[in-house]
Amino acid sequence: MIDIEAVMADFAVRQAERQTQVVGEIQQLKTVILPRLQEAGIARVEIRFDGCGDSGAVEECVFSDAVGASVPCPEVTIDYAGEGDDQSLHSAIEQLTYLALERHHLGWEINDGACGELIIDVATPSFVLDCQLRYTATDDHSTDL
């Protein structure tokens, strides 16, 4: 027979460990992404995402310079884990977005889903996750006539 309390306790421990790992990965990515953006003269990045129906994705990354003109993503690689596992800056920014969603809006892709954007202001520096959670609501009425 399955001990549901033990299963739930184990699940809670693994979830807490994963959350700690995600927070660490977010901090590492922020630390390596900012200098690359600064070096390339990028002032702002807007990463747009959308999810529903049990799937979701980063839809668009827009890079802007100091005067607000759109510029291409710099073709640079980063090794944020220090393990020689290089990835593109664009890929690292997408990964940061997915980790931020996992940390703050777990399930953003399920059912009606969520959409929004992660804004990186390089000068400040700040990372702001704006997320609009969608849901279906009903307004039920019963009247005895």
mmCIF file of C-alpha atoms in Angstrom:
data_model
loop_
_atom_site.group_PDB
_atom_site.id
_atom_site.type_symbol
_atom_site.label_atom_id
_atom_site.label_comp_id
_atom_site.label_asym_id
_atom_site.label_seq_id
_atom_site.Cartn_x
_atom_site.Cartn_y
_atom_site.Cartn_z
ATOM 1 C CA MET A 1 0.000 0.000 0.000
ATOM 2 C CA ILE A 2 1.232 3.469 -0.822
ATOM 3 C CA ASP A 3 1.917 5.789 2.092
ATOM 4 C CA ILE A 4 0.428 8.990 0.660
ATOM 5 C CA GLU A 5 1.800 11.124 3.484
ATOM 6 C CA ALA A 6 5.351 9.932 2.739
ATOM 7 C CA VAL A 7 4.835 10.536 -0.972
ATOM 8 C CA MET A 8 3.564 14.063 -0.327
ATOM 9 C CA ALA A 9 6.393 14.816 2.100
ATOM 10 C CA ASP A 10 8.956 13.610 -0.449
ATOM 11 C CA PHE A 11 7.292 15.705 -3.148
ATOM 12 C CA ALA A 12 7.397 18.814 -0.927
ATOM 13 C CA VAL A 13 11.109 18.295 -0.257
ATOM 14 C CA ARG A 14 11.867 17.888 -3.969
ATOM 15 C CA GLN A 15 9.812 20.982 -4.827
ATOM 16 C CA ALA A 16 11.694 23.065 -2.252
ATOM 17 C CA GLU A 17 15.017 21.817 -3.626
ATOM 18 C CA ARG A 18 13.948 22.693 -7.176
ATOM 19 C CA GLN A 19 12.866 26.188 -6.134
ATOM 20 C CA THR A 20 16.251 26.781 -4.498
ATOM 21 C CA GLN A 21 17.969 25.574 -7.661
ATOM 22 C CA VAL A 22 15.816 27.841 -9.867
ATOM 23 C CA VAL A 23 16.569 30.909 -7.737
ATOM 24 C CA GLY A 24 20.294 30.187 -8.032
ATOM 25 C CA GLU A 25 20.092 29.698 -11.801
ATOM 26 C CA ILE A 26 18.169 32.953 -12.216
ATOM 27 C CA GLN A 27 20.845 34.845 -10.282
ATOM 28 C CA GLN A 28 23.649 33.248 -12.306
ATOM 29 C CA LEU A 29 21.959 34.094 -15.597
ATOM 30 C CA LYS A 30 21.319 37.701 -14.560
ATOM 31 C CA THR A 31 24.980 38.040 -13.598
ATOM 32 C CA VAL A 32 26.301 36.866 -16.974
ATOM 33 C CA ILE A 33 23.604 38.365 -19.229
ATOM 34 C CA LEU A 34 23.915 41.993 -18.078
ATOM 35 C CA PRO A 35 27.584 42.515 -19.006
ATOM 36 C CA ARG A 36 27.012 41.040 -22.468
ATOM 37 C CA LEU A 37 24.095 43.387 -23.066
ATOM 38 C CA GLN A 38 26.096 46.373 -21.797
ATOM 39 C CA GLU A 39 29.071 45.502 -24.031
ATOM 40 C CA ALA A 40 26.756 45.363 -27.061
ATOM 41 C CA GLY A 41 25.109 48.716 -26.310
ATOM 42 C CA ILE A 42 21.729 47.153 -25.553
ATOM 43 C CA ALA A 43 19.652 49.326 -23.225
ATOM 44 C CA ARG A 44 16.450 47.269 -23.017
ATOM 45 C CA VAL A 45 15.203 43.797 -23.816
ATOM 46 C CA GLU A 46 11.528 42.822 -23.995
ATOM 47 C CA ILE A 47 10.868 39.096 -23.969
ATOM 48 C CA ARG A 48 7.242 38.266 -24.798
ATOM 49 C CA PHE A 49 5.691 34.917 -23.897
ATOM 50 C CA ASP A 50 2.291 33.288 -24.312
ATOM 51 C CA GLY A 51 0.887 30.032 -23.040
ATOM 52 C CA CYS A 52 -2.370 28.092 -22.966
ATOM 53 C CA GLY A 53 -3.755 24.637 -23.609
ATOM 54 C CA ASP A 54 -0.819 22.967 -21.854
ATOM 55 C CA SER A 55 1.869 24.576 -23.975
ATOM 56 C CA GLY A 56 3.645 27.893 -24.045
ATOM 57 C CA ALA A 57 6.671 29.587 -25.468
ATOM 58 C CA VAL A 58 8.740 32.702 -25.652
ATOM 59 C CA GLU A 59 7.238 34.358 -28.715
ATOM 60 C CA GLU A 60 9.588 37.284 -29.304
ATOM 61 C CA CYS A 61 12.698 39.006 -27.968
ATOM 62 C CA VAL A 62 13.105 42.677 -28.862
ATOM 63 C CA PHE A 63 16.460 44.351 -28.243
ATOM 64 C CA SER A 64 16.685 48.160 -28.144
ATOM 65 C CA ASP A 65 19.579 50.605 -27.948
ATOM 66 C CA ALA A 66 19.741 53.763 -25.796
ATOM 67 C CA VAL A 67 17.559 55.790 -28.202
ATOM 68 C CA GLY A 68 14.937 53.036 -28.418
ATOM 69 C CA ALA A 69 15.866 51.765 -31.867
ATOM 70 C CA SER A 70 15.441 48.052 -32.415
ATOM 71 C CA VAL A 71 18.743 46.221 -32.855
ATOM 72 C CA PRO A 72 19.588 42.560 -33.445
ATOM 73 C CA CYS A 73 20.558 40.280 -30.606
ATOM 74 C CA PRO A 74 24.347 40.262 -30.228
ATOM 75 C CA GLU A 75 25.943 37.067 -31.573
ATOM 76 C CA VAL A 76 27.809 36.195 -28.393
ATOM 77 C CA THR A 77 27.961 33.072 -26.295
ATOM 78 C CA ILE A 78 28.006 32.721 -22.552
ATOM 79 C CA ASP A 79 28.972 29.986 -20.126
ATOM 80 C CA TYR A 80 26.800 30.720 -17.126
ATOM 81 C CA ALA A 81 27.327 27.411 -15.356
ATOM 82 C CA GLY A 82 31.102 27.536 -15.588
ATOM 83 C CA GLU A 83 31.147 24.054 -17.077
ATOM 84 C CA GLY A 84 32.155 24.943 -20.643
ATOM 85 C CA ASP A 85 28.532 24.599 -21.719
ATOM 86 C CA ASP A 86 28.363 27.657 -23.955
ATOM 87 C CA GLN A 87 25.020 28.902 -25.223
ATOM 88 C CA SER A 88 23.945 31.929 -27.200
ATOM 89 C CA LEU A 89 22.920 35.111 -25.413
ATOM 90 C CA HIS A 90 19.474 34.790 -26.980
ATOM 91 C CA SER A 91 19.110 31.255 -25.636
ATOM 92 C CA ALA A 92 20.250 32.336 -22.162
ATOM 93 C CA ILE A 93 17.656 35.133 -22.132
ATOM 94 C CA GLU A 94 14.916 32.688 -23.106
ATOM 95 C CA GLN A 95 16.099 30.300 -20.384
ATOM 96 C CA LEU A 96 15.964 33.129 -17.841
ATOM 97 C CA THR A 97 12.381 33.841 -18.881
ATOM 98 C CA TYR A 98 11.305 30.223 -18.490
ATOM 99 C CA LEU A 99 12.989 29.987 -15.089
ATOM 100 C CA ALA A 100 11.318 33.212 -13.922
ATOM 101 C CA LEU A 101 7.946 31.828 -15.007
ATOM 102 C CA GLU A 102 8.638 28.546 -13.227
ATOM 103 C CA ARG A 103 9.593 30.429 -10.065
ATOM 104 C CA HIS A 104 6.769 32.970 -9.987
ATOM 105 C CA HIS A 105 3.928 31.597 -12.145
ATOM 106 C CA LEU A 106 4.213 27.819 -12.175
ATOM 107 C CA GLY A 107 1.618 26.438 -14.587
ATOM 108 C CA TRP A 108 1.549 29.586 -16.741
ATOM 109 C CA GLU A 109 1.038 27.394 -19.789
ATOM 110 C CA ILE A 110 -1.842 25.287 -18.447
ATOM 111 C CA ASN A 111 -5.537 25.669 -19.330
ATOM 112 C CA ASP A 112 -6.274 29.317 -20.245
ATOM 113 C CA GLY A 113 -2.618 30.079 -19.571
ATOM 114 C CA ALA A 114 -0.879 33.376 -19.228
ATOM 115 C CA CYS A 115 0.915 35.899 -21.354
ATOM 116 C CA GLY A 116 3.193 38.810 -20.693
ATOM 117 C CA GLU A 117 6.773 39.871 -20.875
ATOM 118 C CA LEU A 118 10.046 39.998 -19.039
ATOM 119 C CA ILE A 119 11.587 43.460 -19.317
ATOM 120 C CA ILE A 120 15.317 43.846 -18.814
ATOM 121 C CA ASP A 121 16.405 47.450 -18.249
ATOM 122 C CA VAL A 122 20.161 47.243 -18.618
ATOM 123 C CA ALA A 123 21.002 50.686 -17.192
ATOM 124 C CA THR A 124 19.020 50.342 -13.955
ATOM 125 C CA PRO A 125 19.648 47.258 -13.945
ATOM 126 C CA SER A 126 16.264 45.654 -13.427
ATOM 127 C CA PHE A 127 14.425 42.539 -14.462
ATOM 128 C CA VAL A 128 10.638 42.866 -14.264
ATOM 129 C CA LEU A 129 8.281 39.994 -15.047
ATOM 130 C CA ASP A 130 4.805 41.180 -16.069
ATOM 131 C CA CYS A 131 2.369 38.286 -16.300
ATOM 132 C CA GLN A 132 -1.323 38.321 -17.119
ATOM 133 C CA LEU A 133 -2.977 35.140 -15.870
ATOM 134 C CA ARG A 134 -6.041 34.120 -17.885
ATOM 135 C CA TYR A 135 -8.906 32.072 -16.521
ATOM 136 C CA THR A 136 -12.427 31.047 -17.371
ATOM 137 C CA ALA A 137 -15.041 32.185 -14.925
ATOM 138 C CA THR A 138 -18.698 31.381 -14.603
ATOM 139 C CA ASP A 139 -21.449 33.333 -12.935
ATOM 140 C CA ASP A 140 -23.987 30.684 -11.972
ATOM 141 C CA HIS A 141 -27.526 31.437 -10.897
ATOM 142 C CA SER A 142 -30.307 29.215 -9.690
ATOM 143 C CA THR A 143 -33.802 30.542 -9.179
ATOM 144 C CA ASP A 144 -36.733 28.637 -7.783
ATOM 145 C CA LEU A 145 -39.839 29.810 -9.652
#
